[in-house]
PDB file of C-alpha atoms in Angstrom:
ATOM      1  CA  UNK U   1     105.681 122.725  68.722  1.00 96.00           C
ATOM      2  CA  UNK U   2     109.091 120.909  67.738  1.00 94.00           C
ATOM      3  CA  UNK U   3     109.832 120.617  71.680  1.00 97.00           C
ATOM      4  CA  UNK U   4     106.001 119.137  72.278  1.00 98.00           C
ATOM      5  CA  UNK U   5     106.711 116.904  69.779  1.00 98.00           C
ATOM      6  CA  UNK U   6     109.668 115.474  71.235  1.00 98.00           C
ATOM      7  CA  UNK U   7     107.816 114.635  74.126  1.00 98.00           C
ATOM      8  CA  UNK U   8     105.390 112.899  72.242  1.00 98.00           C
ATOM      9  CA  UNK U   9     108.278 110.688  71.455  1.00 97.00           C
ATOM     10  CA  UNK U  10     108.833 109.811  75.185  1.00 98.00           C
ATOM     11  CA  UNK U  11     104.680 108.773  74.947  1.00 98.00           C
ATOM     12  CA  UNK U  12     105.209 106.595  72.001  1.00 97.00           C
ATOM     13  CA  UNK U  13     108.523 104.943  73.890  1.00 97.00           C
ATOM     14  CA  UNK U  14     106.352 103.940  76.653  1.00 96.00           C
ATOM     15  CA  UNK U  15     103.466 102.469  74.552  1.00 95.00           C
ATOM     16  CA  UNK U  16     101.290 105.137  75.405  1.00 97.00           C
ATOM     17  CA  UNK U  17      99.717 107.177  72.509  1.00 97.00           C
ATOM     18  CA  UNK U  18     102.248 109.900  71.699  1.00 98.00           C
ATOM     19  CA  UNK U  19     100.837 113.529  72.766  1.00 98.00           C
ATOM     20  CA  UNK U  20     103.328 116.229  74.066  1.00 98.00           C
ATOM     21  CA  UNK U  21     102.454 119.596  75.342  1.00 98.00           C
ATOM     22  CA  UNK U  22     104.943 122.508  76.536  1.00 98.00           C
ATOM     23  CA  UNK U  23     103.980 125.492  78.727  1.00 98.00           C
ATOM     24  CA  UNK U  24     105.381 129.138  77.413  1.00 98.00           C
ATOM     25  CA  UNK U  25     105.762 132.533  79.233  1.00 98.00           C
ATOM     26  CA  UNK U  26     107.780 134.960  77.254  1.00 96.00           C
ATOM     27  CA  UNK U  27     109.151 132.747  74.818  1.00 94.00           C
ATOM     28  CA  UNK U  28     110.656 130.314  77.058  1.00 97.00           C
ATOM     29  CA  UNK U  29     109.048 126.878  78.113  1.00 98.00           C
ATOM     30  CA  UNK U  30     107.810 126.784  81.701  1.00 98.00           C
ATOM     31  CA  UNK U  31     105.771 123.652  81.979  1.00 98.00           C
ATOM     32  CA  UNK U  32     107.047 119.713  79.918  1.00 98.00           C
ATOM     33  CA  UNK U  33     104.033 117.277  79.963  1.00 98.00           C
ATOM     34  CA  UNK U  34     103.786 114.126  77.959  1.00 98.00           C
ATOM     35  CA  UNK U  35     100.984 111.559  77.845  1.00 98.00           C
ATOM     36  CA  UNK U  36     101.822 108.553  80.464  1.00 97.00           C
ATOM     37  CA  UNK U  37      98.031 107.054  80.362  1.00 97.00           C
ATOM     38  CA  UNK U  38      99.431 103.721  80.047  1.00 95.00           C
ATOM     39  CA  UNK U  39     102.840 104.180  82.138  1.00 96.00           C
ATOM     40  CA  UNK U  40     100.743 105.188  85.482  1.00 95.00           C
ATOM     41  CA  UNK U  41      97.425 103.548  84.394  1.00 96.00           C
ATOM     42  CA  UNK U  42      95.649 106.739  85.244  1.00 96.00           C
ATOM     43  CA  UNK U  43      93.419 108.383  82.573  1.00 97.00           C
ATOM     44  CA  UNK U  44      93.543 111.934  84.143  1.00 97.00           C
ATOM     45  CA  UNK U  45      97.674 111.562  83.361  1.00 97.00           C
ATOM     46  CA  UNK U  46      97.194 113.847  79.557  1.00 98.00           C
ATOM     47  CA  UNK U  47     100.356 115.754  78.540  1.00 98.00           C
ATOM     48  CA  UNK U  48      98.374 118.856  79.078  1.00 98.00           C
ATOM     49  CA  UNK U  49      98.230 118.469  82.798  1.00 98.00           C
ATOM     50  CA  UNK U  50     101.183 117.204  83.605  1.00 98.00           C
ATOM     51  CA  UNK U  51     102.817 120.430  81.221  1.00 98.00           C
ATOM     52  CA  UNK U  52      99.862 122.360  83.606  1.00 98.00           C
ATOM     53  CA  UNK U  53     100.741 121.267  86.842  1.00 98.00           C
ATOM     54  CA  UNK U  54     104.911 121.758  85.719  1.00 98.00           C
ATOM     55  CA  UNK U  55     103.683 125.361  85.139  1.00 98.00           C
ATOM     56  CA  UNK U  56     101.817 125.994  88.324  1.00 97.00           C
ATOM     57  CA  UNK U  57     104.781 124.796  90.241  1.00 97.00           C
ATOM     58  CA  UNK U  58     107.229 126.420  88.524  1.00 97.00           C
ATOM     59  CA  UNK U  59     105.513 129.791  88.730  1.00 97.00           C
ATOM     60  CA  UNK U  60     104.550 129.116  91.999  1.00 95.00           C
ATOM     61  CA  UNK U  61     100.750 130.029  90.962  1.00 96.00           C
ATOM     62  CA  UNK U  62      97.813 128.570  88.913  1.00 96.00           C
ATOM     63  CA  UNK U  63      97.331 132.300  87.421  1.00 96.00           C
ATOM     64  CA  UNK U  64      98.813 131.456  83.799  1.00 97.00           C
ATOM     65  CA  UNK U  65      96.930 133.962  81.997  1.00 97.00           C
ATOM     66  CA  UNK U  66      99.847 135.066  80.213  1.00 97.00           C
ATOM     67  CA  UNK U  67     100.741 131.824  79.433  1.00 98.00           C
ATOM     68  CA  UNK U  68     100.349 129.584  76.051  1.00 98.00           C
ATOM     69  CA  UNK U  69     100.020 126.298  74.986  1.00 98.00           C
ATOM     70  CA  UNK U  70     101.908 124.282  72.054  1.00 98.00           C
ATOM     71  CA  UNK U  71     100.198 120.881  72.052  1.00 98.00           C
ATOM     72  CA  UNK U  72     100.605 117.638  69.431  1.00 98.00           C
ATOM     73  CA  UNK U  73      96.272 116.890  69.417  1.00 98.00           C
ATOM     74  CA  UNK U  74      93.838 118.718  69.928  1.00 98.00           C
ATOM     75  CA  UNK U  75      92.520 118.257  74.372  1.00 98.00           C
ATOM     76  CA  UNK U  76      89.712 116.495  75.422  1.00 98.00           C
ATOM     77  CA  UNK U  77      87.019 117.673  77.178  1.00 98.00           C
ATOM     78  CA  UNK U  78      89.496 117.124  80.825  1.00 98.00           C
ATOM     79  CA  UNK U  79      91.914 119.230  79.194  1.00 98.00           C
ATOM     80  CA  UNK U  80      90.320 121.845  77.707  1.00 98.00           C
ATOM     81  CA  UNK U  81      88.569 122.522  81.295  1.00 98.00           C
ATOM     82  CA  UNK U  82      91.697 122.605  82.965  1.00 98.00           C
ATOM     83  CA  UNK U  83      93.440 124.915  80.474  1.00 98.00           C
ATOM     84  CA  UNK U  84      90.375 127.102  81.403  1.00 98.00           C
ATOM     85  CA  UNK U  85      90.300 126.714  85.059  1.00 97.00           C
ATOM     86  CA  UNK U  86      94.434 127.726  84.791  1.00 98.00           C
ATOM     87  CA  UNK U  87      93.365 130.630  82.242  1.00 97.00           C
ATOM     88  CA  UNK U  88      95.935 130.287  79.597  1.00 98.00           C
ATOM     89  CA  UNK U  89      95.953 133.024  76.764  1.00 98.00           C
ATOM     90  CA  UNK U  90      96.002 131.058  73.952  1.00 98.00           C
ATOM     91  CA  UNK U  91      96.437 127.227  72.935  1.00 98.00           C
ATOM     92  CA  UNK U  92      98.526 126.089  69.652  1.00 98.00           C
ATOM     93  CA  UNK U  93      97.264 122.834  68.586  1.00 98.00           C
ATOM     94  CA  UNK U  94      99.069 120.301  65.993  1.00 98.00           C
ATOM     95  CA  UNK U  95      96.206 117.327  65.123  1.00 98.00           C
ATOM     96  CA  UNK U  96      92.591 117.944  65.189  1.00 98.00           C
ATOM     97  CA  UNK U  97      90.596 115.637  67.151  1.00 97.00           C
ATOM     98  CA  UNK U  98      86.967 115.132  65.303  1.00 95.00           C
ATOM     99  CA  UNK U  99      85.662 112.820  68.027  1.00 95.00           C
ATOM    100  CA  UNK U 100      87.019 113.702  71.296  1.00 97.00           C
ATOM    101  CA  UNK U 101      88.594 117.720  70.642  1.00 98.00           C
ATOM    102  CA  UNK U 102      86.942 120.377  72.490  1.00 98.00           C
ATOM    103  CA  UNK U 103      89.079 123.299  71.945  1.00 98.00           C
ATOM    104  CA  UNK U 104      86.298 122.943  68.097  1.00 97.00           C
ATOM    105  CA  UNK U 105      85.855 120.461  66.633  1.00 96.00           C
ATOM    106  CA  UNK U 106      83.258 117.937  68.649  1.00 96.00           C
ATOM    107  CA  UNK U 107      82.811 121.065  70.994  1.00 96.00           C
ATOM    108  CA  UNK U 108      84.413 124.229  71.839  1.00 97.00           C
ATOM    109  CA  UNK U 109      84.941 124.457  75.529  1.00 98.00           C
ATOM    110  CA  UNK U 110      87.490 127.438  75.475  1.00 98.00           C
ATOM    111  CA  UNK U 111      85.207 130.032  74.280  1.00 97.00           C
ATOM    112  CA  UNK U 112      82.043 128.739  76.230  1.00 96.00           C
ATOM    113  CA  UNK U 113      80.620 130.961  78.456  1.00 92.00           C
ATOM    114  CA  UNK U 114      82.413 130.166  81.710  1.00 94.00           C
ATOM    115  CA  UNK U 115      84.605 132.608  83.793  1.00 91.00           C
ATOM    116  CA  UNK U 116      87.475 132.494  81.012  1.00 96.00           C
ATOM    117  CA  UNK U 117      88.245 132.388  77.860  1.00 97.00           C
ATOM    118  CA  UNK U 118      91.000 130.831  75.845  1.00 98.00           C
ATOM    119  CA  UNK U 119      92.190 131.683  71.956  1.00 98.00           C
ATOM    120  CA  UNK U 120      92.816 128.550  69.667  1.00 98.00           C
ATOM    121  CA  UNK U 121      94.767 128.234  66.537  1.00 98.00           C
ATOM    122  CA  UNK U 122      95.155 125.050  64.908  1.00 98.00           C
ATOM    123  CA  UNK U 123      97.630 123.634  61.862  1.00 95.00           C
ATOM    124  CA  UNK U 124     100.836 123.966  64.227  1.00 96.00           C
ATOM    125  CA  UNK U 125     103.070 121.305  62.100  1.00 96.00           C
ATOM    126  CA  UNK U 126      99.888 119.608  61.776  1.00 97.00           C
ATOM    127  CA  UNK U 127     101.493 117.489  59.524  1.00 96.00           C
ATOM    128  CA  UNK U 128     104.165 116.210  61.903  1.00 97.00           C
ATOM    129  CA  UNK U 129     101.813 115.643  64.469  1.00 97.00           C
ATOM    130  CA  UNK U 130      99.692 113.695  62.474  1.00 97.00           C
ATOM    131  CA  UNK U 131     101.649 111.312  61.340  1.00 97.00           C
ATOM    132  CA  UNK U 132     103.330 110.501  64.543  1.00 97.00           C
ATOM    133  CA  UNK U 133     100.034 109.246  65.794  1.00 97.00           C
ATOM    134  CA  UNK U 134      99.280 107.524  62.509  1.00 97.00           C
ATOM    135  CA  UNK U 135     102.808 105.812  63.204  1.00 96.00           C
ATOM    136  CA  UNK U 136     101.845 104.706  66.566  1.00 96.00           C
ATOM    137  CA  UNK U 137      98.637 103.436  65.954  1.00 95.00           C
ATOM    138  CA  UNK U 138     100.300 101.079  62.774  1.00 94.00           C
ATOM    139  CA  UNK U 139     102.811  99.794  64.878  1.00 93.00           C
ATOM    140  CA  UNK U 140      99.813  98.493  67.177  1.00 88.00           C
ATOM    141  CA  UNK U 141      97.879  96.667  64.769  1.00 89.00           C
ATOM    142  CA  UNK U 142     101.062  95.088  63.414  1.00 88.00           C
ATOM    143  CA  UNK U 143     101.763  93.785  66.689  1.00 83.00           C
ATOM    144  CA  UNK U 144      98.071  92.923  66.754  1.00 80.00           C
TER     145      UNK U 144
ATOM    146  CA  UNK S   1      77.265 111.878 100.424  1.00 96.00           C
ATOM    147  CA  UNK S   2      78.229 112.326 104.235  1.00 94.00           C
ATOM    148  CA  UNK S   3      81.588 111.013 103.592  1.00 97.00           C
ATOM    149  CA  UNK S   4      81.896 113.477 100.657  1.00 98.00           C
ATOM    150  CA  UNK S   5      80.619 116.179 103.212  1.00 98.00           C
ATOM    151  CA  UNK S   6      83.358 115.058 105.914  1.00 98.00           C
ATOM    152  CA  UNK S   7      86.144 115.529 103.149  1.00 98.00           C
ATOM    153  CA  UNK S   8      84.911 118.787 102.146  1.00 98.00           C
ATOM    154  CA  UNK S   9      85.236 119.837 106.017  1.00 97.00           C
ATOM    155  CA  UNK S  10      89.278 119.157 105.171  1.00 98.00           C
ATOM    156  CA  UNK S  11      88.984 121.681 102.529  1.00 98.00           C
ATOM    157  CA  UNK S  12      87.386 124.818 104.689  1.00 97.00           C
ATOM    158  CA  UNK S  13      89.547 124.107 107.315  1.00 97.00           C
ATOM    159  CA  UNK S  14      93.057 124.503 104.815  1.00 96.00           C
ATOM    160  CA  UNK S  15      91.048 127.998 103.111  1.00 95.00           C
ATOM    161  CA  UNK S  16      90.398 125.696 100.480  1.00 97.00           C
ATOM    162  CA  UNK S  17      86.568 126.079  98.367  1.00 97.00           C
ATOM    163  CA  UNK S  18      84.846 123.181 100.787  1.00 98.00           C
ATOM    164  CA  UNK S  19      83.945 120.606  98.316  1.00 98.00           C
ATOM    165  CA  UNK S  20      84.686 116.683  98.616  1.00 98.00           C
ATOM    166  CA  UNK S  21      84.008 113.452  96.388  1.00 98.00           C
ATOM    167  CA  UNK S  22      84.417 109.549  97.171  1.00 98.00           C
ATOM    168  CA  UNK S  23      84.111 106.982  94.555  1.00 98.00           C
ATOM    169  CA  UNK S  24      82.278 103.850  95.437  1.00 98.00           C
ATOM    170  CA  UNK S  25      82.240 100.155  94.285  1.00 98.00           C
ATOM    171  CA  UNK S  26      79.799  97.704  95.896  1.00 96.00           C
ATOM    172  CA  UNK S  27      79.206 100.061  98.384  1.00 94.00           C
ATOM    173  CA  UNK S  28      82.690 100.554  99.559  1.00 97.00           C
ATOM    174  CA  UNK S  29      84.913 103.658  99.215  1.00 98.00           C
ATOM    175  CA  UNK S  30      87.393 103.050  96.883  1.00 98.00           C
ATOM    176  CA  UNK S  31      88.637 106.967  96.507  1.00 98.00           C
ATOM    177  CA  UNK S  32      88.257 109.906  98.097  1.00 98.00           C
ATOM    178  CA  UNK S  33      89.368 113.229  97.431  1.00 98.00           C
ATOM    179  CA  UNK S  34      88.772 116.805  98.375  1.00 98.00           C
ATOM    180  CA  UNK S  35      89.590 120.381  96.827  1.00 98.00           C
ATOM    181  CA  UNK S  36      93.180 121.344  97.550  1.00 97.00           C
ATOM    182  CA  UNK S  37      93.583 124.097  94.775  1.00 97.00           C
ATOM    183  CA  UNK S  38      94.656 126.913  97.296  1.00 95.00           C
ATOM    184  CA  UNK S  39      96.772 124.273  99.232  1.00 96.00           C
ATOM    185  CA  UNK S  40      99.034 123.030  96.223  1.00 95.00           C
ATOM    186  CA  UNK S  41      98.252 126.491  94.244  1.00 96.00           C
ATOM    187  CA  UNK S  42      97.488 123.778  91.766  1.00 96.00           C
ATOM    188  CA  UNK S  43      94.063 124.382  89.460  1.00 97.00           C
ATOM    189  CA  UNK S  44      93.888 120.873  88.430  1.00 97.00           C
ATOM    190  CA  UNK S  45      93.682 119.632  91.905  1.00 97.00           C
ATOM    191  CA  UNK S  46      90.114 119.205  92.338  1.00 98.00           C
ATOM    192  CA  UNK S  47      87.934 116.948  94.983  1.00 98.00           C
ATOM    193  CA  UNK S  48      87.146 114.816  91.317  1.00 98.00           C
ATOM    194  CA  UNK S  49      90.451 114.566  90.253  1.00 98.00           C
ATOM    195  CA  UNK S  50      91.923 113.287  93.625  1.00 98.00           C
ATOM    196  CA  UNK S  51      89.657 110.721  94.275  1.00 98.00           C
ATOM    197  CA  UNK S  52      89.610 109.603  90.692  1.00 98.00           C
ATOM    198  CA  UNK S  53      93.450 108.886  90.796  1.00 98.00           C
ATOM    199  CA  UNK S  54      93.128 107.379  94.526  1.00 98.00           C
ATOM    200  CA  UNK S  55      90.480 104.847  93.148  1.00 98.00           C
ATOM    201  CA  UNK S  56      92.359 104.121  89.592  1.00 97.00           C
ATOM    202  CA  UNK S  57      95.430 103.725  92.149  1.00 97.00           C
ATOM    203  CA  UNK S  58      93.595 101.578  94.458  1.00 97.00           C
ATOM    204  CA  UNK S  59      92.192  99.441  91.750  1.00 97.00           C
ATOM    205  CA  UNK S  60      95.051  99.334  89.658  1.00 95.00           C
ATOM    206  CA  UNK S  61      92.898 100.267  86.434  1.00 96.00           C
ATOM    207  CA  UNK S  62      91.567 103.393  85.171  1.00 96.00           C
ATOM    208  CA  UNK S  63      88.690 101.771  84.149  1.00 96.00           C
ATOM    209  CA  UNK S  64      86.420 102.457  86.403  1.00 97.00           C
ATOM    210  CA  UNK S  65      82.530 101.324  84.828  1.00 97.00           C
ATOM    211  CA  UNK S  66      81.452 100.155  87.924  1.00 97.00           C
ATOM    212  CA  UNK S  67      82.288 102.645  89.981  1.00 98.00           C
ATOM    213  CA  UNK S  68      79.853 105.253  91.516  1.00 98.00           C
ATOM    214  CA  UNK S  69      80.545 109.091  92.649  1.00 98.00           C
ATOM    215  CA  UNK S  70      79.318 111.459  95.865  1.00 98.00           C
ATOM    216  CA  UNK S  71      80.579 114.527  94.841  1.00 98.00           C
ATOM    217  CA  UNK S  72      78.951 117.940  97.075  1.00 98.00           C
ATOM    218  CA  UNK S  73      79.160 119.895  94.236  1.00 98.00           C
ATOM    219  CA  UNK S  74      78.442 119.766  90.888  1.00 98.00           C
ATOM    220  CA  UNK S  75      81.605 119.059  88.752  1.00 98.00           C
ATOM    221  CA  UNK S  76      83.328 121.700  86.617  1.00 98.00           C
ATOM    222  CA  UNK S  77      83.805 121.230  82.304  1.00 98.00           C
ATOM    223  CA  UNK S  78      87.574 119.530  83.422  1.00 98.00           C
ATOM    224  CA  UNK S  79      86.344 117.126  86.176  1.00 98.00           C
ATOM    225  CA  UNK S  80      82.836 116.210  84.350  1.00 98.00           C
ATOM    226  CA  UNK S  81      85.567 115.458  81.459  1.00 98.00           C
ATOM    227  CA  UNK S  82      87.858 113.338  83.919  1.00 98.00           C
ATOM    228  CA  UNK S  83      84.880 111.170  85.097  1.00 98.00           C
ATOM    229  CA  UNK S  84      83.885 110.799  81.343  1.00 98.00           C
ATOM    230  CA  UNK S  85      87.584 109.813  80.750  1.00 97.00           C
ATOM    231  CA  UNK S  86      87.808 107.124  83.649  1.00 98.00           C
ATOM    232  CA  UNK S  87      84.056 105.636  82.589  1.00 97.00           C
ATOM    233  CA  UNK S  88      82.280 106.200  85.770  1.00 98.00           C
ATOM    234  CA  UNK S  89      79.076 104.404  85.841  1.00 98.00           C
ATOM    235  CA  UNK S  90      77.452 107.224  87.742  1.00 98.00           C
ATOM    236  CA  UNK S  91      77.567 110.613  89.364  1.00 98.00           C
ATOM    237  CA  UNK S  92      75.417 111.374  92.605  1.00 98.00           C
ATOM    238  CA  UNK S  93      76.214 115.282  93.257  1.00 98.00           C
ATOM    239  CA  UNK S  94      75.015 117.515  96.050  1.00 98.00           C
ATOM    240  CA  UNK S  95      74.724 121.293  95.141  1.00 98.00           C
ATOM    241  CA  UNK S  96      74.073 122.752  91.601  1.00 97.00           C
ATOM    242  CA  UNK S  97      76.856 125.328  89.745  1.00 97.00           C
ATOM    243  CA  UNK S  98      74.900 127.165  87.542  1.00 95.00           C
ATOM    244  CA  UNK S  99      77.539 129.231  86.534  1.00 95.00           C
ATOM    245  CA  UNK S 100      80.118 126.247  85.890  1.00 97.00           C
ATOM    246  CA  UNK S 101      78.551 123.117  86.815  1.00 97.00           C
ATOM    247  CA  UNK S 102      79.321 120.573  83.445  1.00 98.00           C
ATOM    248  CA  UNK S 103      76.601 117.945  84.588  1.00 98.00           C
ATOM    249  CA  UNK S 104      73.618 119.317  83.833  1.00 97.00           C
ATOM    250  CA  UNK S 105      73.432 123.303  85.112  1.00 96.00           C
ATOM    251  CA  UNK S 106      76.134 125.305  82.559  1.00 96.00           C
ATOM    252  CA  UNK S 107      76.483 122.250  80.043  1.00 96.00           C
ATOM    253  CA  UNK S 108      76.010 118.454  80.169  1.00 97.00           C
ATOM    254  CA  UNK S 109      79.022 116.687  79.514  1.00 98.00           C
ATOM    255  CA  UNK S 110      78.260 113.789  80.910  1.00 98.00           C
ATOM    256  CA  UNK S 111      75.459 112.850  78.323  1.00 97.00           C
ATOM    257  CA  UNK S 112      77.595 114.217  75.131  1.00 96.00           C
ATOM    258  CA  UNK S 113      78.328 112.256  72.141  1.00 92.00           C
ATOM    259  CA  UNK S 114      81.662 111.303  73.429  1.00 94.00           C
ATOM    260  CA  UNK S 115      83.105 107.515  73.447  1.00 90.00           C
ATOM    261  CA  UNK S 116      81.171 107.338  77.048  1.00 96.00           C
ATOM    262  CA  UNK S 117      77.885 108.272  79.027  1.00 97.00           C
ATOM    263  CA  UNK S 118      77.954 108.407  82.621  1.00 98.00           C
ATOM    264  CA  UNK S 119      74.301 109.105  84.505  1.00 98.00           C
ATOM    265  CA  UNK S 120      73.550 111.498  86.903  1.00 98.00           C
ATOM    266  CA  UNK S 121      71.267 112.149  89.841  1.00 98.00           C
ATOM    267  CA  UNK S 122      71.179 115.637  91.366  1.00 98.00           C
ATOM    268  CA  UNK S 123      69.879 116.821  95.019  1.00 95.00           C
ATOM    269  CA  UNK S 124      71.524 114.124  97.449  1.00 96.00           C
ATOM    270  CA  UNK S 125      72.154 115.697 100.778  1.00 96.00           C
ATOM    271  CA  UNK S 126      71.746 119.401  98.725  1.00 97.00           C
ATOM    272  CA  UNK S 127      70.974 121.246 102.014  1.00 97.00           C
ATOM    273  CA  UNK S 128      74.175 120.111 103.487  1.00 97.00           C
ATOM    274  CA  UNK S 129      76.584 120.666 100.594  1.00 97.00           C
ATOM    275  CA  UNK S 130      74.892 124.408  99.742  1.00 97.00           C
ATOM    276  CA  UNK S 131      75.160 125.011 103.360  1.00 97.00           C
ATOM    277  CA  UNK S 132      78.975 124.561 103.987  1.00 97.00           C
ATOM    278  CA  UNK S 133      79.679 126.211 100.392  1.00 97.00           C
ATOM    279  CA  UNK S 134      77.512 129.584 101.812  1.00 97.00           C
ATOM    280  CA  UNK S 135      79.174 129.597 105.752  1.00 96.00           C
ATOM    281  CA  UNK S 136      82.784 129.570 103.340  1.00 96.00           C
ATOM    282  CA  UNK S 137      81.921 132.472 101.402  1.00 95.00           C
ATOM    283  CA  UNK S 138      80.575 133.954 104.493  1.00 94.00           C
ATOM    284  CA  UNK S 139      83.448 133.438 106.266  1.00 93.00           C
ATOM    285  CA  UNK S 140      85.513 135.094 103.608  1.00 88.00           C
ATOM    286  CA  UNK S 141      83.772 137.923 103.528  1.00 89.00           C
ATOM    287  CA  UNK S 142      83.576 139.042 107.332  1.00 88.00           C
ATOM    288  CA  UNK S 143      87.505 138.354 107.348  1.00 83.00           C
ATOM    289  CA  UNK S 144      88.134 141.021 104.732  1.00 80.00           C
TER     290      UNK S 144
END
């Protein structure tokens, strides 16, 4: 989760909301993503599917399903689909997300009854993650 | 829808699931986008996704309120969650997914208590759109 949340830092460089995400197979990171929402002005642009799509190429397949997730917030309802459609094994999540999170708390998408299902655990360096958005968000409404 | 259809023809032709989607402002294509998950062995790259990105590229915004969909089939939990997440006005989709379809037939996405609602009308051109899906699978399954 350390190495997601350094990417979170490249996020909250570019003015977009700081969310990293890191791809692992065996203990080693196959897949970076960071959120560049902002940066590319493209809303499907989450760290999760850029960390995704490093994966797939990497491995040369969209088969992860002996892959995991470390991510700084909770995934949206985009997000939690495509960790499905790529079948990860399990997803580590920092920050909940009460209003937007499907991975449990507004809905739990990974262990709906579709074709696959993920494993969640949540309170990875919550803390850390946490306040790094809290940070972010401050800065805003100062320069507000 | 028939523009959808055409894109979807791309698809089949590259062994691809035949499924296409154009988004539309004031009646004009501003995006269009087919399935190309067997092409890029990519699981995020959708019909939805791709011509979501063309038409936030195009427009230079990802918000997209006034903008309409054709889509042949009925979005998955990660593209209904992408067209939530670029604020489509509407979705007009072709064939039902009951076993994954996020718009209505598995789970409604679309009309969850997220930060946006986007409408939907089913059965546009769904003769058509079922039609290519079933000669694909057909196809398939008199080459193995």
């Amino acid at each position: 989760m350390s190495e997601a949340l350094k990417l979170a830092e490249i996020s909250y460089k570019n003015n977009d909301v700081p969310i990293g995400a890191v791809v692992v197979l065996n203990n080693e990171i196959v897949g970076s993503g960071y959120n560049r929402k902002e940066l590319l002005k493209d809303a499907s642009e989450h760290a999760e599917i850029m960390a995704l799509k490093n994966a797939a190429k990497h491995l040369e397949t969209y088969h992860l399903e002996d892959c995991e997730m470390f991510v700084t917030l909770e995934p949206c309802a985009m997000c939690a689909g495509a960790i499905i459609n790529f079948r990860l094994k399990k997803v580590y999540i920092g920050a909940k997300n009460p209003r937007f999170g499907c991975c449990g708390s507004n809905l739990n998408l990974l262990s709906h009854d579709f074709n696959h299902k993920t494993e969640v655990e949540f309170n990875i360096l919550e803390e850390e993650c946490s306040k790094i958005l809290s940070s972010f968000f401050s800065s805003i409404r100062e320069k507000k």
